[in-house]
CSV table of C-alpha atoms in Angstrom, one decimal:
chain,number,residue,atom,x,y,z
A,1,UNK,CA,5.4,22.9,-79.2
A,2,UNK,CA,3.2,22.0,-76.0
A,3,UNK,CA,1.5,18.5,-75.6
A,4,UNK,CA,-0.9,17.9,-72.4
A,5,UNK,CA,-0.5,13.9,-72.3
A,6,UNK,CA,-3.8,13.0,-70.3
A,7,UNK,CA,-4.1,9.7,-69.0
A,8,UNK,CA,-5.9,7.5,-66.5
A,9,UNK,CA,-4.5,7.0,-63.2
A,10,UNK,CA,-1.1,5.8,-64.8
A,11,UNK,CA,1.6,7.5,-66.4
A,12,UNK,CA,3.9,8.9,-64.7
A,13,UNK,CA,2.7,7.9,-61.1
A,14,UNK,CA,1.9,4.2,-61.7
A,15,UNK,CA,4.1,1.6,-63.2
A,16,UNK,CA,1.8,-0.6,-65.7
A,17,UNK,CA,1.6,-1.7,-69.2
A,18,UNK,CA,0.4,1.6,-70.3
A,19,UNK,CA,3.0,3.6,-68.3
A,20,UNK,CA,5.8,2.2,-70.4
A,21,UNK,CA,4.1,3.0,-73.3
A,22,UNK,CA,3.4,6.5,-72.6
A,23,UNK,CA,7.0,7.0,-71.3
A,24,UNK,CA,8.5,5.2,-74.2
A,25,UNK,CA,6.8,8.1,-76.1
A,26,UNK,CA,7.7,11.1,-74.2
A,27,UNK,CA,11.2,10.3,-73.9
A,28,UNK,CA,11.6,9.7,-77.5
A,29,UNK,CA,10.2,12.8,-78.5
A,30,UNK,CA,12.4,15.4,-76.8
A,31,UNK,CA,11.7,18.4,-79.6
A,32,UNK,CA,8.3,18.5,-77.6
A,33,UNK,CA,7.5,20.2,-74.1
A,34,UNK,CA,4.9,17.4,-72.2
A,35,UNK,CA,2.7,18.7,-69.2
A,36,UNK,CA,1.6,15.1,-68.1
A,37,UNK,CA,-2.0,15.2,-66.0
A,38,UNK,CA,-3.0,11.6,-64.7
A,39,UNK,CA,-6.8,11.3,-63.2
A,40,UNK,CA,-7.2,8.8,-60.7
A,41,UNK,CA,-9.8,7.9,-58.5
A,42,UNK,CA,-7.4,7.3,-55.2
A,43,UNK,CA,-5.7,9.8,-53.7
A,44,UNK,CA,-2.3,10.4,-55.9
A,45,UNK,CA,1.0,9.1,-55.0
A,46,UNK,CA,4.1,10.7,-53.7
A,47,UNK,CA,5.9,11.4,-56.7
A,48,UNK,CA,6.4,10.0,-60.6
A,49,UNK,CA,7.3,5.8,-60.3
A,50,UNK,CA,9.1,7.3,-63.4
A,51,UNK,CA,12.5,9.4,-64.1
A,52,UNK,CA,11.0,12.5,-66.0
A,53,UNK,CA,13.1,13.8,-68.9
A,54,UNK,CA,14.0,17.5,-68.8
A,55,UNK,CA,11.0,18.3,-71.8
A,56,UNK,CA,8.4,17.6,-69.1
A,57,UNK,CA,7.4,20.8,-68.0
A,58,UNK,CA,4.8,19.6,-65.3
A,59,UNK,CA,3.4,16.0,-64.1
A,60,UNK,CA,0.0,16.1,-61.8
A,61,UNK,CA,-2.1,13.9,-60.3
A,62,UNK,CA,-5.9,14.9,-59.8
A,63,UNK,CA,-8.1,13.0,-57.1
A,64,UNK,CA,-11.6,12.1,-58.0
A,65,UNK,CA,-13.0,11.8,-54.6
A,66,UNK,CA,-15.9,9.2,-54.6
A,67,UNK,CA,-18.0,11.2,-51.9
A,68,UNK,CA,-20.4,13.5,-53.1
A,69,UNK,CA,-21.3,16.7,-51.8
A,70,UNK,CA,-24.9,18.2,-50.9
A,71,UNK,CA,-26.7,19.4,-53.8
A,72,UNK,CA,-26.0,22.9,-54.6
A,73,UNK,CA,-29.5,24.3,-55.1
A,74,UNK,CA,-31.3,23.9,-58.0
A,75,UNK,CA,-29.0,25.3,-61.7
A,76,UNK,CA,-32.0,25.7,-64.8
A,77,UNK,CA,-29.0,26.1,-67.0
A,78,UNK,CA,-27.6,22.4,-65.7
A,79,UNK,CA,-31.2,21.2,-65.6
A,80,UNK,CA,-31.3,21.6,-69.1
A,81,UNK,CA,-28.2,20.3,-70.0
A,82,UNK,CA,-29.0,17.1,-68.0
A,83,UNK,CA,-32.0,16.6,-69.3
A,84,UNK,CA,-30.2,16.5,-73.2
A,85,UNK,CA,-27.4,14.1,-71.9
A,86,UNK,CA,-30.4,11.5,-70.5
A,87,UNK,CA,-32.3,11.5,-73.3
A,88,UNK,CA,-29.4,11.3,-75.7
A,89,UNK,CA,-27.9,8.4,-73.1
A,90,UNK,CA,-31.2,6.3,-73.1
A,91,UNK,CA,-32.3,7.0,-76.5
A,92,UNK,CA,-28.7,6.6,-78.1
A,93,UNK,CA,-29.0,9.7,-80.0
A,94,UNK,CA,-25.4,11.2,-80.4
A,95,UNK,CA,-26.2,14.6,-80.8
A,96,UNK,CA,-28.4,15.4,-78.1
A,97,UNK,CA,-25.8,13.5,-75.5
A,98,UNK,CA,-23.3,15.4,-76.7
A,99,UNK,CA,-25.4,18.9,-76.5
A,100,UNK,CA,-25.6,17.8,-72.8
A,101,UNK,CA,-22.1,17.5,-72.3
A,102,UNK,CA,-21.1,20.6,-73.6
A,103,UNK,CA,-23.2,22.4,-71.7
A,104,UNK,CA,-22.3,20.6,-68.4
A,105,UNK,CA,-18.5,21.1,-69.4
A,106,UNK,CA,-19.1,25.3,-70.1
A,107,UNK,CA,-20.8,25.1,-66.3
A,108,UNK,CA,-18.0,23.1,-64.7
A,109,UNK,CA,-15.2,25.8,-65.3
A,110,UNK,CA,-13.7,26.9,-62.7
A,111,UNK,CA,-15.1,24.3,-60.2
A,112,UNK,CA,-12.8,22.4,-58.0
A,113,UNK,CA,-12.8,18.9,-58.7
A,114,UNK,CA,-14.4,17.4,-55.4
A,115,UNK,CA,-17.3,19.6,-55.6
A,116,UNK,CA,-17.1,19.9,-59.3
A,117,UNK,CA,-20.1,18.0,-61.2
A,118,UNK,CA,-22.6,20.4,-62.3
A,119,UNK,CA,-24.8,17.2,-61.9
A,120,UNK,CA,-25.0,17.9,-58.1
A,121,UNK,CA,-27.3,21.2,-58.9
A,122,UNK,CA,-29.4,18.9,-60.8
A,123,UNK,CA,-32.4,16.4,-59.6
A,124,UNK,CA,-31.2,14.0,-61.3
A,125,UNK,CA,-33.1,11.1,-60.3
A,126,UNK,CA,-36.5,12.8,-61.6
A,127,UNK,CA,-34.8,13.8,-64.9
A,128,UNK,CA,-33.2,10.1,-65.6
A,129,UNK,CA,-36.4,8.5,-64.6
A,130,UNK,CA,-38.4,10.8,-67.0
A,131,UNK,CA,-36.0,10.0,-70.0
A,132,UNK,CA,-36.1,6.6,-69.1
A,133,UNK,CA,-40.1,6.1,-69.1
A,134,UNK,CA,-39.9,8.1,-72.5
A,135,UNK,CA,-37.4,5.5,-74.0
A,136,UNK,CA,-39.1,2.8,-72.4
A,137,UNK,CA,-42.5,3.7,-74.2
A,138,UNK,CA,-40.9,4.4,-77.3
A,139,UNK,CA,-40.7,1.2,-78.2
A,140,UNK,CA,-37.2,2.0,-80.5
A,141,UNK,CA,-34.1,0.2,-80.7
A,142,UNK,CA,-33.1,-2.6,-77.4
A,143,UNK,CA,-35.7,-2.9,-74.9
A,144,UNK,CA,-34.9,-1.1,-71.5
A,145,UNK,CA,-34.9,-2.6,-68.3
A,146,UNK,CA,-37.2,-1.8,-65.7
A,147,UNK,CA,-35.4,1.0,-63.6
A,148,UNK,CA,-36.4,1.1,-59.7
A,149,UNK,CA,-35.7,4.3,-57.6
A,150,UNK,CA,-33.1,2.4,-55.8
A,151,UNK,CA,-31.6,1.9,-59.4
A,152,UNK,CA,-32.0,5.3,-61.0
A,153,UNK,CA,-30.4,6.6,-57.5
A,154,UNK,CA,-27.6,4.3,-57.9
A,155,UNK,CA,-27.1,5.3,-61.6
A,156,UNK,CA,-27.1,8.8,-60.7
A,157,UNK,CA,-24.7,8.6,-57.9
A,158,UNK,CA,-22.3,7.0,-60.6
A,159,UNK,CA,-22.7,9.9,-63.4
A,160,UNK,CA,-22.6,12.6,-61.0
A,161,UNK,CA,-19.2,11.2,-59.7
A,162,UNK,CA,-18.3,10.4,-63.7
A,163,UNK,CA,-19.2,14.1,-64.4
A,164,UNK,CA,-16.7,15.8,-62.0
A,165,UNK,CA,-13.6,14.9,-64.9
A,166,UNK,CA,-15.4,17.9,-67.0
A,167,UNK,CA,-14.0,20.5,-63.9
A,168,UNK,CA,-10.2,18.7,-64.3
A,169,UNK,CA,-8.2,21.8,-65.4
A,170,UNK,CA,-5.7,21.2,-68.0
A,171,UNK,CA,-2.7,23.2,-68.9
A,172,UNK,CA,-2.4,25.6,-72.0
A,173,UNK,CA,-1.2,23.2,-74.7
A,174,UNK,CA,-0.9,23.2,-78.7
A,175,UNK,CA,-2.5,19.6,-78.7
A,176,UNK,CA,-4.1,17.4,-76.0
A,177,UNK,CA,-3.1,13.8,-76.5
A,178,UNK,CA,-5.6,11.6,-74.8
A,179,UNK,CA,-4.8,7.8,-73.5
A,180,UNK,CA,-6.9,5.6,-71.8
A,181,UNK,CA,-10.8,5.1,-71.0
A,182,UNK,CA,-14.0,7.0,-69.9
A,183,UNK,CA,-12.9,9.3,-67.3
A,184,UNK,CA,-9.6,11.1,-68.9
A,185,UNK,CA,-11.6,11.6,-72.3
A,186,UNK,CA,-14.4,13.7,-70.3
A,187,UNK,CA,-11.5,16.0,-69.0
A,188,UNK,CA,-10.0,16.3,-72.6
A,189,UNK,CA,-13.2,16.6,-74.2
A,190,UNK,CA,-13.9,19.3,-72.0
A,191,UNK,CA,-10.9,21.0,-72.2
A,192,UNK,CA,-11.3,20.6,-76.3
A,193,UNK,CA,-14.7,22.7,-75.9
A,194,UNK,CA,-13.4,25.7,-73.3
A,195,UNK,CA,-10.4,26.3,-75.3
A,196,UNK,CA,-10.7,24.4,-79.1
A,197,UNK,CA,-6.8,23.5,-78.6
A,198,UNK,CA,-7.1,20.1,-80.7
A,199,UNK,CA,-7.2,16.1,-79.2
A,200,UNK,CA,-5.6,13.5,-80.1
A,201,UNK,CA,-7.1,10.1,-79.0
A,202,UNK,CA,-5.0,6.7,-78.7
A,203,UNK,CA,-7.6,4.0,-78.8
A,204,UNK,CA,-6.1,1.6,-76.6
A,205,UNK,CA,-9.6,0.3,-74.7
A,206,UNK,CA,-11.2,-2.9,-75.0
A,207,UNK,CA,-14.8,-2.7,-76.0
A,208,UNK,CA,-16.5,0.1,-73.5
A,209,UNK,CA,-19.5,-2.0,-73.8
A,210,UNK,CA,-17.8,-4.4,-71.6
A,211,UNK,CA,-18.2,-4.2,-67.7
A,212,UNK,CA,-15.9,-4.4,-65.0
A,213,UNK,CA,-15.8,-7.3,-62.8
A,214,UNK,CA,-17.5,-5.4,-59.9
A,215,UNK,CA,-20.1,-4.0,-62.5
A,216,UNK,CA,-21.6,-7.1,-62.6
A,217,UNK,CA,-23.0,-7.2,-59.9
A,218,UNK,CA,-25.2,-4.1,-60.3
A,219,UNK,CA,-28.7,-4.3,-61.4
A,220,UNK,CA,-29.8,-5.0,-65.2
A,221,UNK,CA,-31.0,-1.0,-65.6
A,222,UNK,CA,-28.0,0.0,-63.9
A,223,UNK,CA,-25.4,-1.6,-66.1
A,224,UNK,CA,-27.4,-0.3,-69.1
A,225,UNK,CA,-27.2,3.2,-68.5
A,226,UNK,CA,-23.3,2.9,-67.7
A,227,UNK,CA,-22.9,0.7,-70.9
A,228,UNK,CA,-24.7,3.7,-73.0
A,229,UNK,CA,-22.9,6.4,-70.9
A,230,UNK,CA,-19.6,4.8,-72.2
A,231,UNK,CA,-20.6,4.4,-75.4
A,232,UNK,CA,-21.9,7.8,-75.8
A,233,UNK,CA,-18.8,9.3,-74.5
A,234,UNK,CA,-16.4,7.4,-76.6
A,235,UNK,CA,-18.5,8.6,-79.9
A,236,UNK,CA,-18.3,11.6,-78.8
A,237,UNK,CA,-14.8,11.9,-78.4
A,238,UNK,CA,-14.7,10.4,-82.0
A,239,UNK,CA,-16.7,12.8,-82.9
A,240,UNK,CA,-14.5,15.6,-81.8
A,241,UNK,CA,-10.9,14.1,-82.1
A,242,UNK,CA,-8.8,15.8,-84.5
A,243,UNK,CA,-6.9,12.3,-85.2
A,244,UNK,CA,-7.8,9.3,-83.6
A,245,UNK,CA,-5.2,6.4,-83.7
A,246,UNK,CA,-5.9,3.3,-83.0
A,247,UNK,CA,-3.3,0.5,-81.2
A,248,UNK,CA,-4.4,-2.4,-83.9
A,249,UNK,CA,-7.0,-3.4,-86.9
A,250,UNK,CA,-9.3,-4.7,-83.6
A,251,UNK,CA,-9.3,-1.0,-82.4
A,252,UNK,CA,-9.6,0.4,-85.8
A,253,UNK,CA,-12.7,-1.8,-86.5
A,254,UNK,CA,-14.0,-1.2,-83.0
A,255,UNK,CA,-13.4,2.9,-83.6
A,256,UNK,CA,-15.2,2.3,-87.1
A,257,UNK,CA,-18.5,0.8,-85.9
A,258,UNK,CA,-18.8,3.6,-83.2
A,259,UNK,CA,-19.1,6.4,-86.0
A,260,UNK,CA,-15.1,7.0,-86.0
A,261,UNK,CA,-14.8,8.7,-89.6
A,262,UNK,CA,-12.2,6.8,-91.8
A,263,UNK,CA,-10.1,10.0,-92.7
A,264,UNK,CA,-9.4,10.7,-88.8
A,265,UNK,CA,-8.0,7.3,-88.3
A,266,UNK,CA,-4.6,6.4,-88.2
A,267,UNK,CA,-3.5,2.9,-87.3
A,268,UNK,CA,-0.1,2.7,-84.8
A,269,UNK,CA,0.4,-0.5,-83.9
A,270,UNK,CA,2.2,-0.4,-80.1
A,271,UNK,CA,5.9,-0.7,-79.9
A,272,UNK,CA,9.2,-1.5,-77.4
A,273,UNK,CA,12.0,-0.6,-77.3
A,274,UNK,CA,14.2,-3.4,-78.4
A,275,UNK,CA,17.1,-2.5,-76.2
A,276,UNK,CA,15.2,-3.0,-72.6
A,277,UNK,CA,13.7,-6.2,-73.8
A,278,UNK,CA,16.9,-8.1,-75.1
A,279,UNK,CA,16.2,-11.9,-76.0
A,280,UNK,CA,18.1,-14.1,-73.1
A,281,UNK,CA,18.7,-18.0,-73.3
A,282,UNK,CA,15.9,-19.8,-71.1
A,283,UNK,CA,16.8,-20.4,-67.8
A,284,UNK,CA,18.1,-24.0,-66.2
A,285,UNK,CA,15.4,-26.4,-64.7
A,286,UNK,CA,12.7,-26.8,-63.0
A,287,UNK,CA,10.3,-25.5,-65.9
A,288,UNK,CA,8.7,-22.3,-65.1
A,289,UNK,CA,5.7,-19.7,-66.6
A,290,UNK,CA,5.7,-16.1,-66.4
A,291,UNK,CA,2.5,-14.1,-66.5
A,292,UNK,CA,2.2,-10.5,-66.6
A,293,UNK,CA,-0.5,-8.5,-65.0
A,294,UNK,CA,-1.6,-6.4,-61.4
A,295,UNK,CA,-3.0,-9.4,-60.0
A,296,UNK,CA,-6.6,-7.6,-59.8
A,297,UNK,CA,-9.9,-9.3,-60.1
A,298,UNK,CA,-10.4,-8.0,-63.9
A,299,UNK,CA,-6.7,-9.0,-64.2
A,300,UNK,CA,-7.5,-12.7,-65.8
A,301,UNK,CA,-5.9,-14.2,-62.9
A,302,UNK,CA,-8.5,-16.7,-62.3
A,303,UNK,CA,-7.6,-17.8,-65.9
A,304,UNK,CA,-3.8,-18.3,-65.1
A,305,UNK,CA,-4.2,-20.5,-62.0
A,306,UNK,CA,-7.3,-22.3,-63.3
A,307,UNK,CA,-5.0,-23.7,-65.8
A,308,UNK,CA,-1.9,-23.9,-63.6
A,309,UNK,CA,-3.6,-26.7,-61.6
A,310,UNK,CA,-3.6,-28.5,-64.5
A,311,UNK,CA,-0.3,-27.8,-65.9
A,312,UNK,CA,1.7,-28.5,-62.3
A,313,UNK,CA,0.1,-32.0,-62.2
A,314,UNK,CA,1.2,-32.8,-65.8
A,315,UNK,CA,4.6,-31.4,-65.4
A,316,UNK,CA,5.4,-31.8,-62.1
A,317,UNK,CA,7.7,-28.9,-60.3
A,318,UNK,CA,6.8,-26.4,-62.6
A,319,UNK,CA,7.0,-22.8,-60.9
A,320,UNK,CA,4.6,-19.8,-62.0
A,321,UNK,CA,5.8,-16.4,-61.5
A,322,UNK,CA,3.0,-13.8,-61.4
A,323,UNK,CA,4.6,-10.7,-62.4
A,324,UNK,CA,3.7,-6.6,-61.5
A,325,UNK,CA,1.2,-7.6,-59.1
A,326,UNK,CA,0.3,-4.2,-57.2
A,327,UNK,CA,0.4,-3.3,-54.0
A,328,UNK,CA,-3.2,-2.6,-54.0
A,329,UNK,CA,-3.9,-6.0,-55.6
A,330,UNK,CA,-1.6,-8.1,-53.7
A,331,UNK,CA,-4.0,-9.3,-50.5
A,332,UNK,CA,-6.5,-10.2,-53.3
A,333,UNK,CA,-3.3,-12.3,-55.4
A,334,UNK,CA,-2.3,-14.1,-52.2
A,335,UNK,CA,-6.0,-15.0,-51.6
A,336,UNK,CA,-6.6,-16.7,-54.9
A,337,UNK,CA,-2.9,-18.2,-54.9
A,338,UNK,CA,-4.0,-19.5,-51.4
A,339,UNK,CA,-7.1,-21.2,-52.9
A,340,UNK,CA,-5.3,-23.3,-55.6
A,341,UNK,CA,-2.9,-25.4,-52.9
A,342,UNK,CA,-0.1,-24.5,-54.8
A,343,UNK,CA,1.6,-21.6,-52.8
A,344,UNK,CA,5.1,-23.2,-52.9
A,345,UNK,CA,4.9,-23.3,-56.9
A,346,UNK,CA,3.6,-20.0,-57.2
A,347,UNK,CA,5.8,-16.6,-56.8
A,348,UNK,CA,4.8,-12.9,-56.6
A,349,UNK,CA,7.1,-10.2,-57.9
A,350,UNK,CA,6.2,-6.6,-58.4
A,351,UNK,CA,6.8,-4.8,-61.8
A,352,UNK,CA,10.7,-4.6,-62.0
A,353,UNK,CA,12.5,-1.8,-62.4
A,354,UNK,CA,14.5,-2.9,-65.0
A,355,UNK,CA,12.4,-4.1,-67.9
A,356,UNK,CA,14.8,-6.7,-68.8
A,357,UNK,CA,13.9,-8.9,-65.9
A,358,UNK,CA,10.0,-9.4,-66.3
A,359,UNK,CA,10.3,-12.7,-68.3
A,360,UNK,CA,13.8,-14.0,-68.3
A,361,UNK,CA,12.7,-16.2,-65.3
A,362,UNK,CA,10.4,-18.4,-67.5
A,363,UNK,CA,10.8,-20.9,-70.4
A,364,UNK,CA,7.1,-19.6,-72.0
A,365,UNK,CA,4.8,-16.5,-71.1
A,366,UNK,CA,1.1,-17.0,-71.0
A,367,UNK,CA,-0.7,-13.7,-72.0
A,368,UNK,CA,-4.2,-13.8,-70.5
A,369,UNK,CA,-4.9,-10.4,-70.4
A,370,UNK,CA,-7.9,-8.4,-68.6
A,371,UNK,CA,-10.8,-6.8,-70.2
A,372,UNK,CA,-9.1,-3.6,-70.7
A,373,UNK,CA,-5.5,-4.1,-71.3
A,374,UNK,CA,-3.9,-3.0,-74.1
A,375,UNK,CA,-1.1,-5.6,-76.0
A,376,UNK,CA,2.1,-4.0,-74.2
A,377,UNK,CA,2.7,-6.7,-71.9
A,378,UNK,CA,2.0,-9.7,-75.1
A,379,UNK,CA,4.8,-7.2,-77.6
A,380,UNK,CA,7.0,-7.2,-74.5
A,381,UNK,CA,7.0,-11.1,-74.0
A,382,UNK,CA,7.5,-11.4,-77.9
A,383,UNK,CA,10.6,-9.0,-78.3
A,384,UNK,CA,12.1,-11.1,-75.4
A,385,UNK,CA,12.2,-14.1,-77.4
A,386,UNK,CA,9.8,-15.9,-75.3
A,387,UNK,CA,7.5,-18.5,-76.5
A,388,UNK,CA,3.8,-16.9,-75.7
A,389,UNK,CA,0.7,-18.8,-75.4
A,390,UNK,CA,-2.1,-16.2,-75.5
A,391,UNK,CA,-5.9,-16.2,-74.8
A,392,UNK,CA,-8.3,-14.8,-78.1
A,393,UNK,CA,-9.0,-11.4,-76.7
A,394,UNK,CA,-8.9,-7.9,-78.5
A,395,UNK,CA,-6.0,-7.9,-80.5
A,396,UNK,CA,-4.0,-11.1,-79.1
A,397,UNK,CA,-4.2,-13.1,-82.1
A,398,UNK,CA,-3.5,-10.2,-84.8
A,399,UNK,CA,-0.4,-9.4,-82.9
A,400,UNK,CA,0.4,-13.0,-82.7
A,401,UNK,CA,0.3,-14.0,-85.9
A,402,UNK,CA,1.7,-17.4,-86.9
A,403,UNK,CA,4.8,-16.5,-84.2
A,404,UNK,CA,3.0,-18.0,-81.0
A,405,UNK,CA,-0.3,-20.5,-79.9
A,406,UNK,CA,-3.7,-18.5,-79.5
A,407,UNK,CA,-6.4,-20.4,-77.2
A,408,UNK,CA,-9.8,-19.7,-77.0
A,409,UNK,CA,-10.7,-17.3,-73.8
A,410,UNK,CA,-11.6,-18.2,-70.5
A,411,UNK,CA,-10.6,-21.7,-71.5
A,412,UNK,CA,-8.3,-23.2,-68.5
A,413,UNK,CA,-7.8,-26.3,-70.4
A,414,UNK,CA,-7.2,-25.4,-73.4
A,415,UNK,CA,-4.5,-22.6,-71.9
A,416,UNK,CA,-2.6,-25.6,-70.0
A,417,UNK,CA,-2.9,-28.0,-72.8
A,418,UNK,CA,-0.9,-25.6,-75.1
A,419,UNK,CA,1.8,-24.6,-71.8
A,420,UNK,CA,2.2,-28.3,-71.2
A,421,UNK,CA,3.1,-29.1,-74.9
A,422,UNK,CA,5.6,-26.6,-75.4
A,423,UNK,CA,6.9,-27.0,-71.5
A,424,UNK,CA,7.8,-30.8,-72.8
A,425,UNK,CA,9.1,-29.6,-76.6
A,426,UNK,CA,11.8,-27.5,-75.8
A,427,UNK,CA,12.9,-27.1,-80.0
A,428,UNK,CA,9.3,-26.3,-80.7
A,429,UNK,CA,8.9,-23.6,-77.7
A,430,UNK,CA,12.6,-21.9,-78.9
A,431,UNK,CA,11.5,-22.2,-82.4
A,432,UNK,CA,8.2,-20.2,-81.2
A,433,UNK,CA,10.6,-17.8,-78.8
A,434,UNK,CA,12.5,-16.6,-82.2
A,435,UNK,CA,9.6,-16.7,-84.4
A,436,UNK,CA,8.0,-13.7,-81.4
A,437,UNK,CA,11.4,-11.9,-81.3
A,438,UNK,CA,11.5,-11.4,-85.4
A,439,UNK,CA,7.8,-10.6,-85.7
A,440,UNK,CA,8.3,-7.9,-82.7
A,441,UNK,CA,11.4,-6.4,-84.2
A,442,UNK,CA,9.7,-6.0,-87.7
A,443,UNK,CA,6.1,-5.0,-86.6
A,444,UNK,CA,6.4,-3.4,-83.1
A,445,UNK,CA,9.2,-1.0,-82.2
A,446,UNK,CA,9.3,1.5,-80.1
A,447,UNK,CA,10.9,4.4,-82.8
A,448,UNK,CA,7.9,3.9,-84.8
A,449,UNK,CA,5.6,4.6,-82.6
A,450,UNK,CA,7.5,7.7,-81.7
A,451,UNK,CA,8.6,9.0,-85.3
A,452,UNK,CA,4.9,8.4,-86.2
A,453,UNK,CA,3.2,10.4,-83.2
A,454,UNK,CA,5.5,13.3,-84.0
A,455,UNK,CA,4.2,13.7,-87.3
A,456,UNK,CA,0.5,13.5,-85.7
A,457,UNK,CA,1.3,16.1,-83.1
A,458,UNK,CA,3.2,18.2,-85.8
A,459,UNK,CA,-0.1,18.2,-88.2
A,460,UNK,CA,-2.4,18.5,-85.4
A,461,UNK,CA,-0.8,21.3,-83.9
A,462,UNK,CA,0.1,23.1,-87.6
A,463,UNK,CA,-2.4,26.0,-89.1
A,464,UNK,CA,-4.8,24.8,-90.9
A,465,UNK,CA,-4.0,24.0,-95.1
A,466,UNK,CA,-3.9,27.2,-96.9
A,467,UNK,CA,-7.1,27.2,-99.9
A,468,UNK,CA,-5.7,25.6,-103.1
A,469,UNK,CA,-6.8,27.2,-106.4
A,470,UNK,CA,-6.3,25.4,-109.9
A,471,UNK,CA,-5.0,28.4,-112.1
A,472,UNK,CA,-5.7,27.8,-116.1
A,473,UNK,CA,-3.3,29.7,-118.4
A,474,UNK,CA,-4.3,30.6,-121.7
A,475,UNK,CA,-0.7,31.1,-123.1
A,476,UNK,CA,0.6,27.4,-125.3
A,477,UNK,CA,3.1,25.9,-124.0
A,478,UNK,CA,6.1,25.8,-126.1
A,479,UNK,CA,7.2,23.3,-128.7
A,480,UNK,CA,10.6,22.6,-127.6
A,481,UNK,CA,12.2,21.6,-124.1
A,482,UNK,CA,12.8,24.2,-121.6
A,483,UNK,CA,13.9,24.2,-118.4
A,484,UNK,CA,11.0,24.1,-115.6
A,485,UNK,CA,10.8,28.1,-115.0
A,486,UNK,CA,8.5,30.6,-115.4
A,487,UNK,CA,10.8,32.4,-118.2
A,488,UNK,CA,9.2,31.1,-121.4
A,489,UNK,CA,6.2,33.3,-120.6
A,490,UNK,CA,7.8,36.6,-121.7
A,491,UNK,CA,10.1,37.6,-124.3
A,492,UNK,CA,13.9,37.0,-123.8
A,493,UNK,CA,14.5,40.3,-124.0
A,494,UNK,CA,11.3,42.0,-122.4
A,495,UNK,CA,12.0,43.9,-119.4
A,496,UNK,CA,10.6,42.7,-115.9
């Protein structure tokens, strides 16, 4: 059985939390053949960051360049599809949006990704403005902000770029498994419509209505277009997926609120291999804290640094280890560290190749995730037997349970107070670390993830169930007990 695993810029070409989960899944399912496709905005890296097992048939990174080619004339079919897409997006009518997206996916087949957006052949600024005017005049739903010509051109550039994912070719497969956000889901939907391949969607995202940090600078109208586009793509994915696997109750509830059918939802909590994150004794003094993240503008770094300035003042000599800082965000991270004036007490580390080295340098772990970070890092820290202080974002509270400390999101003062309390009470800190590992072993192990996903793949790729018929027999049942066979339906001496 062939599985196309589709991700957004991560596994197997980049080491991150999602990549570690994908690696565990692929390595544990040797009875399937995997073809790996990763869609990224930047140029693809030189090679895989993970060693790939023999049952991986191929691994390919697809770059989505941001330069938009010049318009290729005017295609009436593309215009008709774009009208449906924009009307459905603005009015939040899922059926219209899906029909428009389907039309664009059909037109994108066979194009190159660089020029693969069929929206290049559409006067999209005019189409979007017409749909926007109709939406503002209808008086239905949320009041739309004013969309200027400049806003419309900015939104159109973003929509054309996103639509390039519809041209990404996928390898032949029995199941397409999409893990990630809007971009890989667009490619998965196009493949689903063109080939009929069953789609499995792992829902690991934060709410798609939340904008990224750099998008907050956009105008209200452009932000509205982005939010509605992402919501519409997510709802279309829920409608088309044969099965949806949320990572947590938080993601499960999100999918239900946005139209996913309950019968298609199979909640599969994230899991890690306990052998990769063995419990280790605490290091010797000085006291140390670990935060794991990529160090980018959306990673939660600023809250962590703001809290650490308070921690360093309350517990002198404390060291903060920033683990997993990527090369792309190293300069940003270093700049933020310099602003604290505590550079000597803060250490930057790339993500260690050996998972067991990620959390052992600290006495406790702070988990302040970015808006789109799944809970893998949190589970890794719990499995490592470290006490965790987590910000109340997404599934953090339900994952930690009573085996850690949860503080309000974006509250450096509360985060610092909780960390100081654990640093000065080692007995409570160690008790929480032991409780965290017990909870991780009970609820969040990789073997469970591998077992359930193997069943989901088999279920989706198998033939549809045979029709069931109810058979009513007119022959009375015997009065005495007989074996459960059909022998009693005929006489004992009757020839058959």
